[in-house]
């Protein structure tokens, strides 16, 4: 299984919303195929197994994801929720979520696509109605549009993650400084 999904936002709902990358520039869809949606649900840790997605499941998931992103953005900016996005999220959250089961070897959660999506939607409801709203920030990388929860001391975190964006920005700044320094004649 290809594991290139990134979970740096501090909430499954935020990580889910971030699966459409670089929204302002060259958009990159992480759910390009049904198996990528399956992989996200498992890699997120919300489920251990999920029924194989069909294209209709991808369409449903991306529709809910866009509603979640719109609602997160509204909450972060202090604006009103869009009624259509709100209805879309609540519809997904009303479905039965994935139910963990106890097995001889521990916890195991198998889900249908709709149960997995409901689980994400319920995380979004909790996030958007909870105490972390003031901690929501958008990544400082101009090419990145991930929103994350900044729990750093003094709320000084600037990037969604050091590996994904922080190192890139720092390396680019270093290269820019090196280009502007004039070698000393000596």
CSV table of C-alpha atoms in Angstrom, one decimal:
chain,number,residue,atom,x,y,z
A,1,UNK,CA,0.0,0.0,0.0
A,2,UNK,CA,1.3,3.4,-1.0
A,3,UNK,CA,1.6,5.6,2.1
A,4,UNK,CA,2.0,9.1,1.0
A,5,UNK,CA,-0.9,10.6,3.0
A,6,UNK,CA,0.3,13.1,5.6
A,7,UNK,CA,-1.3,13.5,9.0
A,8,UNK,CA,0.2,16.7,10.5
A,9,UNK,CA,-2.9,18.9,11.2
A,10,UNK,CA,-3.8,17.7,14.7
A,11,UNK,CA,-7.3,16.5,13.7
A,12,UNK,CA,-8.6,13.8,11.4
A,13,UNK,CA,-11.1,16.3,10.0
A,14,UNK,CA,-8.3,18.8,9.2
A,15,UNK,CA,-6.1,16.0,7.6
A,16,UNK,CA,-9.1,15.0,5.6
A,17,UNK,CA,-9.7,18.5,4.4
A,18,UNK,CA,-6.0,18.7,3.4
A,19,UNK,CA,-6.3,15.9,0.9
A,20,UNK,CA,-6.8,18.4,-1.8
A,21,UNK,CA,-3.4,20.0,-1.8
A,22,UNK,CA,-2.2,23.4,-3.0
A,23,UNK,CA,-5.8,24.8,-3.5
A,24,UNK,CA,-4.5,28.2,-4.6
A,25,UNK,CA,-2.0,27.0,-7.2
A,26,UNK,CA,-1.7,23.6,-8.9
A,27,UNK,CA,-4.3,21.6,-7.1
A,28,UNK,CA,-3.2,18.0,-6.3
A,29,UNK,CA,-6.0,15.5,-5.5
A,30,UNK,CA,-4.9,12.8,-3.1
A,31,UNK,CA,-8.1,10.8,-3.8
A,32,UNK,CA,-7.3,10.4,-7.5
A,33,UNK,CA,-8.4,6.8,-7.4
A,34,UNK,CA,-10.8,4.8,-5.1
A,35,UNK,CA,-7.8,2.9,-3.6
A,36,UNK,CA,-6.3,6.2,-2.4
A,37,UNK,CA,-9.4,6.9,-0.5
A,38,UNK,CA,-9.3,3.4,1.1
A,39,UNK,CA,-5.6,4.0,2.0
A,40,UNK,CA,-6.4,7.4,3.7
A,41,UNK,CA,-9.1,5.8,5.9
A,42,UNK,CA,-6.7,3.1,7.0
A,43,UNK,CA,-3.6,5.3,7.3
A,44,UNK,CA,-5.5,7.8,9.4
A,45,UNK,CA,-5.9,5.1,12.0
A,46,UNK,CA,-9.7,5.6,12.2
A,47,UNK,CA,-10.3,2.2,10.8
A,48,UNK,CA,-8.3,-1.0,10.4
A,49,UNK,CA,-10.1,-2.1,7.3
A,50,UNK,CA,-12.6,-0.5,4.9
A,51,UNK,CA,-14.7,-1.9,2.1
A,52,UNK,CA,-13.2,-1.2,-1.3
A,53,UNK,CA,-14.3,2.2,-2.6
A,54,UNK,CA,-16.0,2.8,-5.9
A,55,UNK,CA,-15.9,6.0,-7.8
A,56,UNK,CA,-19.2,7.0,-6.3
A,57,UNK,CA,-17.6,6.8,-2.9
A,58,UNK,CA,-14.8,9.0,-4.0
A,59,UNK,CA,-17.3,11.6,-5.3
A,60,UNK,CA,-19.2,11.5,-2.0
A,61,UNK,CA,-16.0,11.8,0.1
A,62,UNK,CA,-14.6,14.7,-1.9
A,63,UNK,CA,-18.0,16.5,-1.7
A,64,UNK,CA,-18.0,16.1,2.1
A,65,UNK,CA,-14.3,17.1,2.2
A,66,UNK,CA,-15.0,20.3,0.4
A,67,UNK,CA,-17.9,21.1,2.8
A,68,UNK,CA,-15.5,20.4,5.7
A,69,UNK,CA,-12.9,22.7,4.3
A,70,UNK,CA,-15.4,25.5,3.6
A,71,UNK,CA,-16.7,25.2,7.2
A,72,UNK,CA,-13.2,25.1,8.7
A,73,UNK,CA,-12.3,28.2,6.7
A,74,UNK,CA,-15.4,30.0,7.8
A,75,UNK,CA,-14.8,29.2,11.4
A,76,UNK,CA,-11.1,30.1,11.2
A,77,UNK,CA,-12.0,33.5,9.6
A,78,UNK,CA,-14.9,34.1,11.9
A,79,UNK,CA,-17.5,34.2,9.1
A,80,UNK,CA,-20.9,32.5,8.9
A,81,UNK,CA,-21.2,28.9,7.8
A,82,UNK,CA,-22.5,28.2,4.3
A,83,UNK,CA,-25.9,26.4,4.7
A,84,UNK,CA,-25.2,23.9,1.9
A,85,UNK,CA,-21.8,22.9,3.4
A,86,UNK,CA,-23.4,22.6,6.8
A,87,UNK,CA,-26.2,20.4,5.5
A,88,UNK,CA,-23.6,18.2,3.6
A,89,UNK,CA,-21.5,17.7,6.7
A,90,UNK,CA,-24.5,17.0,9.0
A,91,UNK,CA,-25.9,14.5,6.5
A,92,UNK,CA,-22.6,12.5,6.5
A,93,UNK,CA,-22.4,12.8,10.3
A,94,UNK,CA,-25.9,11.4,10.8
A,95,UNK,CA,-25.0,8.0,9.3
A,96,UNK,CA,-23.7,5.3,11.6
A,97,UNK,CA,-20.0,5.6,12.2
A,98,UNK,CA,-17.4,2.9,12.2
A,99,UNK,CA,-17.8,0.7,15.3
A,100,UNK,CA,-14.7,-0.7,17.0
A,101,UNK,CA,-14.8,-4.3,18.1
A,102,UNK,CA,-12.8,-6.1,20.7
A,103,UNK,CA,-11.0,-9.2,19.4
A,104,UNK,CA,-8.7,-11.6,21.1
A,105,UNK,CA,-5.7,-9.6,19.8
A,106,UNK,CA,-7.2,-6.1,20.7
A,107,UNK,CA,-9.3,-3.5,19.0
A,108,UNK,CA,-10.3,-3.9,15.4
A,109,UNK,CA,-12.4,-1.5,13.4
A,110,UNK,CA,-13.8,-2.6,10.0
A,111,UNK,CA,-16.0,-0.2,8.2
A,112,UNK,CA,-18.0,0.4,5.0
A,113,UNK,CA,-17.2,3.6,3.1
A,114,UNK,CA,-20.2,5.4,4.5
A,115,UNK,CA,-19.3,4.4,8.1
A,116,UNK,CA,-15.7,5.6,7.6
A,117,UNK,CA,-16.9,8.9,6.1
A,118,UNK,CA,-19.4,9.4,8.9
A,119,UNK,CA,-16.5,8.9,11.4
A,120,UNK,CA,-14.6,11.7,9.7
A,121,UNK,CA,-17.7,13.9,9.6
A,122,UNK,CA,-18.3,13.4,13.3
A,123,UNK,CA,-14.7,14.5,14.0
A,124,UNK,CA,-15.4,17.6,11.9
A,125,UNK,CA,-18.5,18.4,14.0
A,126,UNK,CA,-16.6,18.0,17.2
A,127,UNK,CA,-13.7,20.2,15.9
A,128,UNK,CA,-16.0,22.9,14.6
A,129,UNK,CA,-18.1,23.1,17.8
A,130,UNK,CA,-15.2,22.7,20.2
A,131,UNK,CA,-12.5,24.7,22.0
A,132,UNK,CA,-9.8,24.4,19.4
A,133,UNK,CA,-11.3,27.0,17.0
A,134,UNK,CA,-8.9,29.8,18.2
A,135,UNK,CA,-6.0,27.5,17.6
A,136,UNK,CA,-6.7,26.9,13.9
A,137,UNK,CA,-4.1,28.3,11.5
A,138,UNK,CA,-3.3,28.0,7.9
A,139,UNK,CA,0.2,26.8,6.9
A,140,UNK,CA,2.7,29.6,6.3
A,141,UNK,CA,3.9,28.0,3.1
A,142,UNK,CA,2.2,30.1,0.4
A,143,UNK,CA,1.8,27.0,-1.7
A,144,UNK,CA,0.2,24.9,1.1
A,145,UNK,CA,-3.4,25.3,2.1
A,146,UNK,CA,-3.5,22.9,5.1
A,147,UNK,CA,-5.2,24.2,8.2
A,148,UNK,CA,-3.8,22.8,11.5
A,149,UNK,CA,-4.2,23.1,15.2
A,150,UNK,CA,-1.4,25.2,16.7
A,151,UNK,CA,-0.8,23.9,20.2
A,152,UNK,CA,2.8,25.1,20.3
A,153,UNK,CA,4.0,27.2,23.2
A,154,UNK,CA,3.2,30.8,22.5
A,155,UNK,CA,1.2,29.8,19.4
A,156,UNK,CA,4.4,30.2,17.3
A,157,UNK,CA,4.0,27.3,14.9
A,158,UNK,CA,4.2,28.6,11.3
A,159,UNK,CA,3.9,25.4,9.2
A,160,UNK,CA,1.6,22.4,9.0
A,161,UNK,CA,4.6,20.3,9.5
A,162,UNK,CA,8.4,20.6,9.4
A,163,UNK,CA,8.9,17.7,7.0
A,164,UNK,CA,6.2,18.7,4.6
A,165,UNK,CA,6.5,22.5,4.5
A,166,UNK,CA,8.8,23.9,7.2
A,167,UNK,CA,12.1,22.4,5.8
A,168,UNK,CA,11.2,23.5,2.3
A,169,UNK,CA,10.6,27.1,3.4
A,170,UNK,CA,13.7,27.2,5.5
A,171,UNK,CA,15.8,25.7,2.7
A,172,UNK,CA,14.4,28.2,0.2
A,173,UNK,CA,15.1,31.1,2.5
A,174,UNK,CA,18.7,29.9,3.0
A,175,UNK,CA,19.3,29.6,-0.7
A,176,UNK,CA,17.9,33.1,-1.2
A,177,UNK,CA,20.2,34.5,1.4
A,178,UNK,CA,23.2,32.7,-0.1
A,179,UNK,CA,22.4,34.2,-3.5
A,180,UNK,CA,22.4,37.8,-2.1
A,181,UNK,CA,25.6,37.5,-0.2
A,182,UNK,CA,28.6,38.8,-2.1
A,183,UNK,CA,31.7,36.6,-1.7
A,184,UNK,CA,34.5,38.5,0.1
A,185,UNK,CA,37.7,39.3,-1.8
A,186,UNK,CA,40.4,38.0,0.3
